Amino acid sequence: MASKDRFLLVVVFLAGVGTLGIEMVMPRLLAPFFGTSQPIWAVVIGTTLLYLAIGYQLGGRLADRFPNERVLYRLIILAGFVCAFVPLLSRPILQFAQFALRNVVAGGFIGALLAAVLLFAAPVILMATVGPFAIRLRLKQAAEGVEAAGRTAGAVSAISTVGSIVGTFLTVLVLIPTIGTQLTIYSMAVFLLLLGIIGLRDWRYLALLGVVAALAFFTLSDQRQIKAADCTNCTLIAEAESAYNYIQVAQQDIVYSNGVEDPRSVLLLNEGLALHSIDRRKFAVTGDPLDLLTDGGPWDYFAVAPYFYPERDPTSVRSLAMLGAGAGTVPKQMLAIYGADMQIAGVEIDPHILELGRSYFDVEAGEPGYPNYRVYGQDARAWLASTEQTYDIIGVDAYHQPYIPFHLTTVEFFREVRTHLNPDGVAVVNAARSPGGDGRWCMQLATTMRSVFPQVFMLDTRSTHGASNVILVGINRPVG
């Protein structure tokens, strides 16, 4: 194999890395504005496949018309250069799509589709031209000609796919968690530019790196937040990107009708249309458990769920496993109500949320005054299957439409929950309604729980800040 042919295969591999790297950045840019639900992932995958199809067709036509590797390398350079403009254009395009379609049925889906088309079409289409172009160039160089077509197409496709696998894991597991979304995009842009310039050996194109550096400096030196906190009377305190979520911590300034001010820390995720944890600052001053209540929010119901058993003694409530603990609202209430020595396991799939909980929500886990409070950065069902401990309360707060983790809604999951309950234990589930107030999902979940627990109770909640949830309580033994 000639050195030129070997280099072409290296280019195919690295182009696969860059193509999937760009694709895996797409959902992270969309997340703060449209979330990361399955419909949004459908947008990401569907539009990417469309771009690839267009790019394959375009690449084949160009390769037949201009079977010259210099054309291929110019396409790669152009893809990298176009990619460098994505961070600069993303904020205005995403904000426009979000606000223009917020009140439209399926607006999030349509907005994400529009944003993906405007931002990512050009770089992905250009990168998709590499595969068919490389096949044409190898066939041109092969002595066997068309007789080598099958082997050539198979080798190029396999090498490109392996590169795509590397690009997927490199971007998701290393680059985005380490350097963030915007810097990852600029890294991909520089990577593609260098790849094309090395292949072309025309060093005049190095001037484009200066343009990319200027764009990166302009964008990254602007220290504005990715977006403002969407909740009422909220001021953004911190934001972060984790492997799972775009995370915001905000201060919400509540003023009651009597003029009393009640500042609190709140946790928002992704598109920010719901509060996932609340910490009222007043409790740090008064120490009164009542000052941890959240004005009728769903978290306030977990502490009273054990009393579906008549004449329940509060001293018998000694343990809690909170699946979907967030920044620790329910564990904090339990410790204040039932005592600092209560045994609590807080399970949250996103370890970064746990870190922010310690920094901004006074999570007491691991502190000497709370010897039995532990947090675990794991998937709820996997953690539950790995522990032998039983609990008086198992809380589940992992549902928010359209984010419904299906593996936490099955009969098998609730059977696992019941096996970890003490004889007088209760399973407490926060089943959030859809944004329009549709409660059919809550009824379906209650029906699933009823196939496992002897009795299931439904509590319809209405908080002062407008949230509408259903609390489902499954009890381990029937009561009269």
Tab-separated table of C-alpha atoms in Angstrom:
chain	number	residue	atom	x	y	z
A	1	MET	CA	0.000	0.000	0.000
A	2	ALA	CA	1.433	3.355	-1.064
A	3	SER	CA	2.076	6.023	1.542
A	4	LYS	CA	-0.486	8.313	-0.142
A	5	ASP	CA	-3.101	5.553	0.134
A	6	ARG	CA	-2.279	4.953	3.796
A	7	PHE	CA	-2.588	8.656	4.549
A	8	LEU	CA	-5.973	8.722	2.824
A	9	LEU	CA	-7.233	5.983	5.160
A	10	VAL	CA	-5.909	7.935	8.152
A	11	VAL	CA	-7.863	10.937	6.905
A	12	VAL	CA	-11.006	8.787	6.638
A	13	PHE	CA	-10.538	7.615	10.238
A	14	LEU	CA	-9.946	11.124	11.589
A	15	ALA	CA	-12.842	12.502	9.558
A	16	GLY	CA	-15.074	9.935	11.285
A	17	VAL	CA	-13.813	11.217	14.630
A	18	GLY	CA	-14.671	14.780	13.659
A	19	THR	CA	-18.093	13.978	12.186
A	20	LEU	CA	-19.429	12.212	15.275
A	21	GLY	CA	-17.695	14.726	17.515
A	22	ILE	CA	-19.766	17.461	15.901
A	23	GLU	CA	-22.940	15.366	16.164
A	24	MET	CA	-22.465	14.638	19.883
A	25	VAL	CA	-22.058	18.346	20.594
A	26	MET	CA	-25.439	19.046	19.014
A	27	PRO	CA	-27.644	17.784	21.905
A	28	ARG	CA	-25.535	19.678	24.441
A	29	LEU	CA	-26.137	22.958	22.629
A	30	LEU	CA	-29.864	22.208	22.398
A	31	ALA	CA	-30.238	21.047	26.027
A	32	PRO	CA	-30.391	24.450	27.810
A	33	PHE	CA	-33.182	25.582	25.497
A	34	PHE	CA	-35.103	22.435	24.534
A	35	GLY	CA	-34.013	19.759	27.012
A	36	THR	CA	-32.676	16.266	26.310
A	37	SER	CA	-35.887	14.271	26.001
A	38	GLN	CA	-36.364	11.492	23.470
A	39	PRO	CA	-38.072	13.811	20.922
A	40	ILE	CA	-35.017	16.080	21.031
A	41	TRP	CA	-32.709	13.113	20.552
A	42	ALA	CA	-34.908	12.128	17.613
A	43	VAL	CA	-34.177	15.562	16.134
A	44	VAL	CA	-30.432	15.073	16.640
A	45	ILE	CA	-30.316	11.593	15.142
A	46	GLY	CA	-32.823	12.279	12.375
A	47	THR	CA	-31.217	15.486	11.142
A	48	THR	CA	-27.751	13.938	11.339
A	49	LEU	CA	-28.874	11.028	9.163
A	50	LEU	CA	-30.411	13.504	6.719
A	51	TYR	CA	-27.176	15.515	6.570
A	52	LEU	CA	-25.156	12.336	6.041
A	53	ALA	CA	-27.430	11.254	3.198
A	54	ILE	CA	-27.055	14.649	1.510
A	55	GLY	CA	-23.310	14.627	2.087
A	56	TYR	CA	-22.870	11.119	0.686
A	57	GLN	CA	-24.741	12.084	-2.479
A	58	LEU	CA	-22.841	15.364	-2.818
A	59	GLY	CA	-19.494	13.687	-2.135
A	60	GLY	CA	-20.099	11.044	-4.776
A	61	ARG	CA	-21.007	13.605	-7.408
A	62	LEU	CA	-18.032	15.829	-6.612
A	63	ALA	CA	-15.656	12.871	-6.569
A	64	ASP	CA	-16.779	11.730	-10.009
A	65	ARG	CA	-16.437	15.232	-11.394
A	66	PHE	CA	-13.208	16.206	-9.594
A	67	PRO	CA	-11.360	12.976	-8.631
A	68	ASN	CA	-8.534	14.872	-6.953
A	69	GLU	CA	-7.528	14.583	-3.305
A	70	ARG	CA	-6.931	18.331	-3.138
A	71	VAL	CA	-10.661	18.898	-3.559
A	72	LEU	CA	-11.292	16.493	-0.664
A	73	TYR	CA	-8.909	18.322	1.645
A	74	ARG	CA	-10.473	21.665	0.749
A	75	LEU	CA	-13.871	20.269	1.744
A	76	ILE	CA	-12.456	19.228	5.126
A	77	ILE	CA	-10.922	22.686	5.612
A	78	LEU	CA	-14.255	24.308	4.759
A	79	ALA	CA	-16.075	22.010	7.226
A	80	GLY	CA	-13.704	23.012	10.027
A	81	PHE	CA	-13.994	26.708	9.200
A	82	VAL	CA	-17.806	26.600	9.123
A	83	CYS	CA	-17.839	24.644	12.386
A	84	ALA	CA	-15.981	27.489	14.104
A	85	PHE	CA	-18.972	29.792	13.602
A	86	VAL	CA	-21.405	27.511	15.464
A	87	PRO	CA	-20.665	28.834	19.011
A	88	LEU	CA	-21.011	32.444	17.861
A	89	LEU	CA	-24.322	31.841	16.101
A	90	SER	CA	-25.799	29.322	18.533
A	91	ARG	CA	-27.017	31.715	21.234
A	92	PRO	CA	-29.141	34.033	19.045
A	93	ILE	CA	-30.492	31.166	16.920
A	94	LEU	CA	-31.393	28.984	19.903
A	95	GLN	CA	-32.964	31.845	21.832
A	96	PHE	CA	-35.012	32.872	18.809
A	97	ALA	CA	-36.223	29.317	18.189
A	98	GLN	CA	-37.103	28.799	21.870
A	99	PHE	CA	-39.017	32.026	22.445
A	100	ALA	CA	-40.730	32.026	19.051
A	101	LEU	CA	-42.137	28.532	19.539
A	102	ARG	CA	-42.584	28.265	23.313
A	103	ASN	CA	-46.380	28.526	23.143
A	104	VAL	CA	-46.776	26.325	20.067
A	105	VAL	CA	-47.900	22.713	20.347
A	106	ALA	CA	-44.761	20.588	19.917
A	107	GLY	CA	-42.846	23.876	19.931
A	108	GLY	CA	-39.778	22.388	21.603
A	109	PHE	CA	-39.486	19.727	18.927
A	110	ILE	CA	-39.988	22.184	16.062
A	111	GLY	CA	-37.629	24.733	17.621
A	112	ALA	CA	-34.884	22.174	18.120
A	113	LEU	CA	-35.371	20.985	14.547
A	114	LEU	CA	-35.055	24.537	13.240
A	115	ALA	CA	-31.948	25.219	15.334
A	116	ALA	CA	-30.277	21.970	14.270
A	117	VAL	CA	-30.941	22.728	10.601
A	118	LEU	CA	-29.508	26.227	10.858
A	119	LEU	CA	-26.451	25.392	12.962
A	120	PHE	CA	-25.197	21.961	11.976
A	121	ALA	CA	-26.278	21.269	8.404
A	122	ALA	CA	-23.195	22.692	6.675
A	123	PRO	CA	-20.379	21.093	8.745
A	124	VAL	CA	-21.974	17.629	8.896
A	125	ILE	CA	-22.873	17.597	5.188
A	126	LEU	CA	-19.335	18.632	4.270
A	127	MET	CA	-17.800	15.947	6.471
A	128	ALA	CA	-20.101	13.303	4.986
A	129	THR	CA	-18.510	13.904	1.572
A	130	VAL	CA	-15.253	12.345	2.798
A	131	GLY	CA	-16.352	8.695	2.596
A	132	PRO	CA	-17.533	8.536	-1.029
A	133	PHE	CA	-14.688	10.819	-2.083
A	134	ALA	CA	-12.137	8.480	-0.499
A	135	ILE	CA	-13.705	5.453	-2.202
A	136	ARG	CA	-13.463	7.158	-5.594
A	137	LEU	CA	-9.836	8.145	-5.019
A	138	ARG	CA	-8.832	4.642	-3.926
A	139	LEU	CA	-10.539	3.079	-6.941
A	140	LYS	CA	-8.682	5.506	-9.184
A	141	GLN	CA	-5.375	4.380	-7.669
A	142	ALA	CA	-6.170	0.648	-7.462
A	143	ALA	CA	-4.645	-1.503	-10.198
A	144	GLU	CA	-7.674	-3.839	-10.176
A	145	GLY	CA	-10.061	-0.954	-10.895
A	146	VAL	CA	-13.719	-1.803	-10.478
A	147	GLU	CA	-12.869	-5.331	-9.316
A	148	ALA	CA	-11.662	-3.796	-6.061
A	149	ALA	CA	-14.852	-1.732	-5.556
A	150	GLY	CA	-16.364	-3.954	-2.887
A	151	ARG	CA	-13.174	-4.246	-0.817
A	152	THR	CA	-12.514	-0.529	-1.177
A	153	ALA	CA	-16.006	0.532	-0.099
A	154	GLY	CA	-15.949	-1.942	2.797
A	155	ALA	CA	-12.549	-0.787	4.072
A	156	VAL	CA	-13.419	2.912	3.874
A	157	SER	CA	-16.792	2.372	5.585
A	158	ALA	CA	-15.246	0.263	8.357
A	159	ILE	CA	-12.433	2.727	9.053
A	160	SER	CA	-14.837	5.671	9.037
A	161	THR	CA	-17.150	3.846	11.460
A	162	VAL	CA	-14.308	3.044	13.865
A	163	GLY	CA	-13.329	6.714	13.785
A	164	SER	CA	-16.945	7.668	14.518
A	165	ILE	CA	-16.934	5.393	17.559
A	166	VAL	CA	-13.773	7.049	18.849
A	167	GLY	CA	-15.251	10.499	18.192
A	168	THR	CA	-18.432	9.628	20.093
A	169	PHE	CA	-16.728	8.481	23.281
A	170	LEU	CA	-13.961	11.069	23.132
A	171	THR	CA	-16.463	13.917	22.880
A	172	VAL	CA	-19.020	12.677	25.423
A	173	LEU	CA	-16.728	11.181	28.057
A	174	VAL	CA	-13.672	13.443	27.815
A	175	LEU	CA	-14.011	16.718	25.948
A	176	ILE	CA	-17.432	18.071	26.986
A	177	PRO	CA	-17.087	17.234	30.725
A	178	THR	CA	-13.502	18.560	30.762
A	179	ILE	CA	-13.508	21.700	28.614
A	180	GLY	CA	-17.206	22.385	27.953
A	181	THR	CA	-19.328	22.524	24.833
A	182	GLN	CA	-18.013	25.695	23.197
A	183	LEU	CA	-14.342	24.843	23.562
A	184	THR	CA	-15.091	21.338	22.277
A	185	ILE	CA	-16.557	22.843	19.104
A	186	TYR	CA	-13.528	25.066	18.592
A	187	SER	CA	-11.254	22.077	19.191
A	188	MET	CA	-13.115	20.151	16.484
A	189	ALA	CA	-12.830	23.124	14.121
A	190	VAL	CA	-9.056	23.393	14.626
A	191	PHE	CA	-8.689	19.621	14.348
A	192	LEU	CA	-10.459	19.544	10.961
A	193	LEU	CA	-8.585	22.585	9.675
A	194	LEU	CA	-5.223	21.023	10.528
A	195	LEU	CA	-6.266	17.717	8.978
A	196	GLY	CA	-7.210	19.386	5.707
A	197	ILE	CA	-4.162	21.668	5.643
A	198	ILE	CA	-1.747	18.775	6.237
A	199	GLY	CA	-3.353	16.837	3.399
A	200	LEU	CA	-3.391	19.828	1.067
A	201	ARG	CA	0.097	21.046	2.019
A	202	ASP	CA	-0.911	24.587	1.200
A	203	TRP	CA	0.252	26.545	4.220
A	204	ARG	CA	-1.611	29.678	3.187
A	205	TYR	CA	-4.684	28.109	4.752
A	206	LEU	CA	-3.037	28.413	8.158
A	207	ALA	CA	-4.392	31.972	8.167
A	208	LEU	CA	-7.820	30.420	8.809
A	209	LEU	CA	-6.534	29.239	12.186
A	210	GLY	CA	-6.070	32.894	13.082
A	211	VAL	CA	-9.712	33.568	12.216
A	212	VAL	CA	-10.823	30.640	14.377
A	213	ALA	CA	-8.635	31.848	17.236
A	214	ALA	CA	-10.220	35.309	16.983
A	215	LEU	CA	-13.710	33.795	17.015
A	216	ALA	CA	-12.828	31.663	20.021
A	217	PHE	CA	-11.343	34.625	21.885
A	218	PHE	CA	-14.404	36.752	21.170
A	219	THR	CA	-16.858	34.052	22.201
A	220	LEU	CA	-15.035	32.629	25.213
A	221	SER	CA	-13.988	36.006	26.637
A	222	ASP	CA	-17.658	36.966	26.766
A	223	GLN	CA	-18.444	35.606	30.215
A	224	ARG	CA	-22.216	35.853	29.876
A	225	GLN	CA	-24.169	32.903	31.115
A	226	ILE	CA	-25.427	30.349	28.601
A	227	LYS	CA	-28.927	31.568	29.403
A	228	ALA	CA	-30.802	33.291	32.207
A	229	ALA	CA	-32.695	31.284	34.816
A	230	ASP	CA	-36.274	30.869	33.611
A	231	CYS	CA	-38.013	30.709	36.983
A	232	THR	CA	-39.989	33.654	38.413
A	233	ASN	CA	-37.930	36.242	40.347
A	234	CYS	CA	-34.763	34.205	39.820
A	235	THR	CA	-31.155	35.363	39.564
A	236	LEU	CA	-28.603	32.908	38.191
A	237	ILE	CA	-25.890	32.002	40.725
A	238	ALA	CA	-24.055	29.187	38.943
A	239	GLU	CA	-24.319	27.020	35.858
A	240	ALA	CA	-22.494	23.893	34.792
A	241	GLU	CA	-22.412	21.231	32.109
A	242	SER	CA	-22.163	17.651	33.264
A	243	ALA	CA	-22.173	14.372	31.395
A	244	TYR	CA	-25.952	14.247	31.944
A	245	ASN	CA	-27.374	17.766	32.174
A	246	TYR	CA	-27.083	21.485	31.720
A	247	ILE	CA	-27.433	22.611	35.358
A	248	GLN	CA	-28.423	25.970	36.832
A	249	VAL	CA	-28.473	27.138	40.440
A	250	ALA	CA	-30.472	30.307	41.007
A	251	GLN	CA	-31.612	32.479	43.887
A	252	GLN	CA	-35.361	32.889	43.875
A	253	ASP	CA	-36.706	35.863	45.823
A	254	ILE	CA	-40.221	35.086	46.991
A	255	VAL	CA	-42.275	37.909	48.507
A	256	TYR	CA	-45.480	36.860	50.236
A	257	SER	CA	-48.683	38.906	50.253
A	258	ASN	CA	-47.852	40.226	53.743
A	259	GLY	CA	-44.569	41.618	52.430
A	260	VAL	CA	-42.318	38.990	54.026
A	261	GLU	CA	-39.320	38.102	51.859
A	262	ASP	CA	-38.229	34.482	51.561
A	263	PRO	CA	-35.031	33.968	49.495
A	264	ARG	CA	-34.227	30.422	48.453
A	265	SER	CA	-31.807	28.454	46.296
A	266	VAL	CA	-33.380	26.493	43.446
A	267	LEU	CA	-32.063	23.866	41.059
A	268	LEU	CA	-33.017	23.880	37.364
A	269	LEU	CA	-32.001	21.394	34.690
A	270	ASN	CA	-31.727	21.652	30.922
A	271	GLU	CA	-34.547	23.818	29.505
A	272	GLY	CA	-35.385	24.969	33.061
A	273	LEU	CA	-39.160	24.602	33.001
A	274	ALA	CA	-39.323	22.980	36.446
A	275	LEU	CA	-37.679	23.354	39.849
A	276	HIS	CA	-35.862	20.171	40.856
A	277	SER	CA	-34.748	21.201	44.357
A	278	ILE	CA	-35.464	24.076	46.744
A	279	ASP	CA	-33.542	25.226	49.817
A	280	ARG	CA	-35.127	28.015	51.850
A	281	ARG	CA	-32.439	30.199	53.390
A	282	LYS	CA	-34.628	30.979	56.378
A	283	PHE	CA	-34.024	27.543	57.914
A	284	ALA	CA	-30.320	28.279	58.429
A	285	VAL	CA	-31.362	31.143	60.713
A	286	THR	CA	-34.330	29.655	62.576
A	287	GLY	CA	-33.627	25.909	62.578
A	288	ASP	CA	-37.397	25.392	62.411
A	289	PRO	CA	-38.361	22.409	60.195
A	290	LEU	CA	-41.424	24.334	59.038
A	291	ASP	CA	-39.076	26.760	57.335
A	292	LEU	CA	-37.946	23.981	54.989
A	293	LEU	CA	-41.431	23.437	53.566
A	294	THR	CA	-41.815	24.539	49.970
A	295	ASP	CA	-45.297	26.120	49.916
A	296	GLY	CA	-47.049	22.902	48.985
A	297	GLY	CA	-44.413	21.631	46.571
A	298	PRO	CA	-44.293	17.849	46.043
A	299	TRP	CA	-41.316	17.423	48.387
A	300	ASP	CA	-43.470	18.423	51.379
A	301	TYR	CA	-45.498	15.212	51.102
A	302	PHE	CA	-42.705	12.680	51.505
A	303	ALA	CA	-42.352	13.236	55.248
A	304	VAL	CA	-46.039	12.524	55.969
A	305	ALA	CA	-46.402	9.479	53.715
A	306	PRO	CA	-45.687	6.927	56.521
A	307	TYR	CA	-48.886	8.007	58.278
A	308	PHE	CA	-51.116	6.145	55.890
A	309	TYR	CA	-50.584	3.493	58.555
A	310	PRO	CA	-52.988	4.458	61.378
A	311	GLU	CA	-51.483	5.584	64.692
A	312	ARG	CA	-47.962	5.535	63.279
A	313	ASP	CA	-45.381	6.555	65.887
A	314	PRO	CA	-42.963	9.186	64.487
A	315	THR	CA	-40.103	7.488	66.319
A	316	SER	CA	-40.606	4.425	64.061
A	317	VAL	CA	-39.632	6.420	60.951
A	318	ARG	CA	-35.870	5.971	60.943
A	319	SER	CA	-34.693	5.455	57.344
A	320	LEU	CA	-35.129	6.847	53.841
A	321	ALA	CA	-33.769	5.991	50.400
A	322	MET	CA	-34.329	8.915	48.040
A	323	LEU	CA	-34.052	7.909	44.387
A	324	GLY	CA	-33.572	11.062	42.343
A	325	ALA	CA	-32.334	13.100	45.289
A	326	GLY	CA	-31.370	16.188	43.273
A	327	ALA	CA	-29.759	18.761	45.558
A	328	GLY	CA	-31.233	17.149	48.679
A	329	THR	CA	-34.573	18.868	49.424
A	330	VAL	CA	-36.329	15.776	50.798
A	331	PRO	CA	-33.346	14.422	52.812
A	332	LYS	CA	-32.872	17.869	54.365
A	333	GLN	CA	-36.525	17.977	55.443
A	334	MET	CA	-36.325	14.451	56.864
A	335	LEU	CA	-33.253	15.216	58.942
A	336	ALA	CA	-34.914	18.331	60.352
A	337	ILE	CA	-38.173	16.527	61.169
A	338	TYR	CA	-37.009	13.086	62.306
A	339	GLY	CA	-33.566	13.816	63.690
A	340	ALA	CA	-29.980	14.172	62.529
A	341	ASP	CA	-29.215	10.493	63.124
A	342	MET	CA	-31.821	9.257	60.624
A	343	GLN	CA	-30.411	6.788	58.105
A	344	ILE	CA	-30.629	8.343	54.630
A	345	ALA	CA	-29.331	7.290	51.231
A	346	GLY	CA	-29.584	9.987	48.570
A	347	VAL	CA	-29.220	8.531	45.068
A	348	GLU	CA	-28.685	10.915	42.144
A	349	ILE	CA	-27.481	9.800	38.721
A	350	ASP	CA	-25.610	13.055	38.063
A	351	PRO	CA	-22.621	13.445	40.429
A	352	HIS	CA	-22.265	17.096	39.399
A	353	ILE	CA	-25.669	17.850	40.906
A	354	LEU	CA	-24.433	16.359	44.175
A	355	GLU	CA	-21.371	18.631	44.057
A	356	LEU	CA	-23.510	21.718	43.474
A	357	GLY	CA	-25.798	20.560	46.271
A	358	ARG	CA	-22.887	20.674	48.702
A	359	SER	CA	-21.854	24.126	47.486
A	360	TYR	CA	-25.213	25.890	47.275
A	361	PHE	CA	-27.832	23.822	49.130
A	362	ASP	CA	-26.059	22.959	52.386
A	363	VAL	CA	-26.278	19.216	51.772
A	364	GLU	CA	-25.222	17.632	55.057
A	365	ALA	CA	-24.118	14.260	53.688
A	366	GLY	CA	-20.843	13.114	55.209
A	367	GLU	CA	-20.771	15.790	57.910
A	368	PRO	CA	-20.078	14.636	61.502
A	369	GLY	CA	-23.450	15.889	62.723
A	370	TYR	CA	-25.248	13.615	60.254
A	371	PRO	CA	-23.469	10.272	60.632
A	372	ASN	CA	-25.992	8.173	58.690
A	373	TYR	CA	-26.530	10.363	55.629
A	374	ARG	CA	-24.788	9.193	52.458
A	375	VAL	CA	-25.138	10.199	48.808
A	376	TYR	CA	-24.484	7.995	45.780
A	377	GLY	CA	-23.860	9.171	42.222
A	378	GLN	CA	-25.540	6.217	40.525
A	379	ASP	CA	-28.570	5.237	38.499
A	380	ALA	CA	-31.434	4.622	40.914
A	381	ARG	CA	-32.378	1.149	39.748
A	382	ALA	CA	-28.786	-0.078	39.563
A	383	TRP	CA	-28.137	1.229	43.082
A	384	LEU	CA	-31.295	-0.373	44.443
A	385	ALA	CA	-30.349	-3.731	42.956
A	386	SER	CA	-26.910	-3.541	44.593
A	387	THR	CA	-27.992	-2.808	48.171
A	388	GLU	CA	-29.354	-5.200	50.774
A	389	GLN	CA	-30.600	-2.441	53.095
A	390	THR	CA	-34.317	-1.978	53.764
A	391	TYR	CA	-36.026	1.347	54.478
A	392	ASP	CA	-39.107	2.845	56.067
A	393	ILE	CA	-39.514	5.190	53.101
A	394	ILE	CA	-38.319	4.815	49.526
A	395	GLY	CA	-38.898	8.018	47.607
A	396	VAL	CA	-38.788	8.328	43.825
A	397	ASP	CA	-38.441	11.807	42.318
A	398	ALA	CA	-36.996	11.004	38.901
A	399	TYR	CA	-39.900	11.871	36.611
A	400	HIS	CA	-40.481	15.152	34.822
A	401	GLN	CA	-42.270	15.162	31.502
A	402	PRO	CA	-41.045	14.545	28.923
A	403	TYR	CA	-38.147	12.969	30.881
A	404	ILE	CA	-39.581	9.622	31.913
A	405	PRO	CA	-36.866	6.999	32.574
A	406	PHE	CA	-38.790	3.947	31.419
A	407	HIS	CA	-36.772	1.520	33.545
A	408	LEU	CA	-38.115	3.292	36.653
A	409	THR	CA	-41.757	2.854	35.621
A	410	THR	CA	-42.021	-0.916	35.260
A	411	VAL	CA	-43.598	-3.607	37.399
A	412	GLU	CA	-40.121	-5.092	37.877
A	413	PHE	CA	-38.784	-1.824	39.272
A	414	PHE	CA	-41.579	-1.462	41.815
A	415	ARG	CA	-41.142	-5.088	42.854
A	416	GLU	CA	-37.508	-4.240	43.543
A	417	VAL	CA	-38.646	-1.217	45.558
A	418	ARG	CA	-41.035	-3.306	47.630
A	419	THR	CA	-38.370	-5.893	48.479
A	420	HIS	CA	-36.345	-3.050	50.055
A	421	LEU	CA	-39.178	-1.799	52.258
A	422	ASN	CA	-39.556	-2.593	55.934
A	423	PRO	CA	-42.868	-4.254	56.933
A	424	ASP	CA	-44.507	-0.863	57.552
A	425	GLY	CA	-42.634	0.824	54.731
A	426	VAL	CA	-44.030	3.102	52.034
A	427	ALA	CA	-42.976	3.906	48.481
A	428	VAL	CA	-43.542	7.594	47.668
A	429	VAL	CA	-43.489	8.650	44.021
A	430	ASN	CA	-43.656	12.182	42.641
A	431	ALA	CA	-45.520	11.732	39.354
A	432	ALA	CA	-45.372	15.061	37.597
A	433	ARG	CA	-48.175	16.012	35.249
A	434	SER	CA	-47.457	17.157	31.724
A	435	PRO	CA	-47.107	20.944	31.283
A	436	GLY	CA	-50.739	21.134	30.135
A	437	GLY	CA	-52.002	19.404	33.299
A	438	ASP	CA	-52.824	16.071	31.655
A	439	GLY	CA	-52.963	13.435	34.405
A	440	ARG	CA	-53.227	10.264	32.311
A	441	TRP	CA	-49.550	9.464	32.840
A	442	CYS	CA	-50.073	9.626	36.615
A	443	MET	CA	-52.998	7.191	36.381
A	444	GLN	CA	-50.940	4.779	34.299
A	445	LEU	CA	-48.114	4.855	36.834
A	446	ALA	CA	-50.569	4.335	39.693
A	447	THR	CA	-51.994	1.307	37.864
A	448	THR	CA	-48.488	-0.150	37.513
A	449	MET	CA	-47.803	0.376	41.223
A	450	ARG	CA	-51.171	-1.174	42.122
A	451	SER	CA	-50.075	-4.434	40.491
A	452	VAL	CA	-47.250	-4.610	43.069
A	453	PHE	CA	-48.533	-2.934	46.249
A	454	PRO	CA	-51.706	-3.987	48.101
A	455	GLN	CA	-52.895	-0.378	48.171
A	456	VAL	CA	-51.877	2.799	46.346
A	457	PHE	CA	-53.022	6.282	47.406
A	458	MET	CA	-53.018	9.393	45.218
A	459	LEU	CA	-52.477	12.902	46.574
A	460	ASP	CA	-53.246	15.747	44.193
A	461	THR	CA	-50.927	18.664	44.969
A	462	ARG	CA	-51.099	22.353	44.120
A	463	SER	CA	-48.256	24.596	45.219
A	464	THR	CA	-48.332	28.379	45.505
A	465	HIS	CA	-45.852	28.699	42.617
A	466	GLY	CA	-48.194	26.886	40.216
A	467	ALA	CA	-46.697	23.385	40.091
A	468	SER	CA	-49.202	20.573	39.694
A	469	ASN	CA	-48.110	17.099	40.727
A	470	VAL	CA	-49.562	13.823	41.915
A	471	ILE	CA	-47.956	12.009	44.838
A	472	LEU	CA	-48.439	8.229	44.675
A	473	VAL	CA	-47.988	6.272	47.904
A	474	GLY	CA	-47.727	2.487	47.764
A	475	ILE	CA	-47.927	0.755	51.142
A	476	ASN	CA	-46.335	-2.565	52.011
A	477	ARG	CA	-49.338	-3.987	53.850
A	478	PRO	CA	-53.033	-3.121	53.485
A	479	VAL	CA	-54.793	-0.848	55.957
A	480	GLY	CA	-58.513	-0.603	56.705
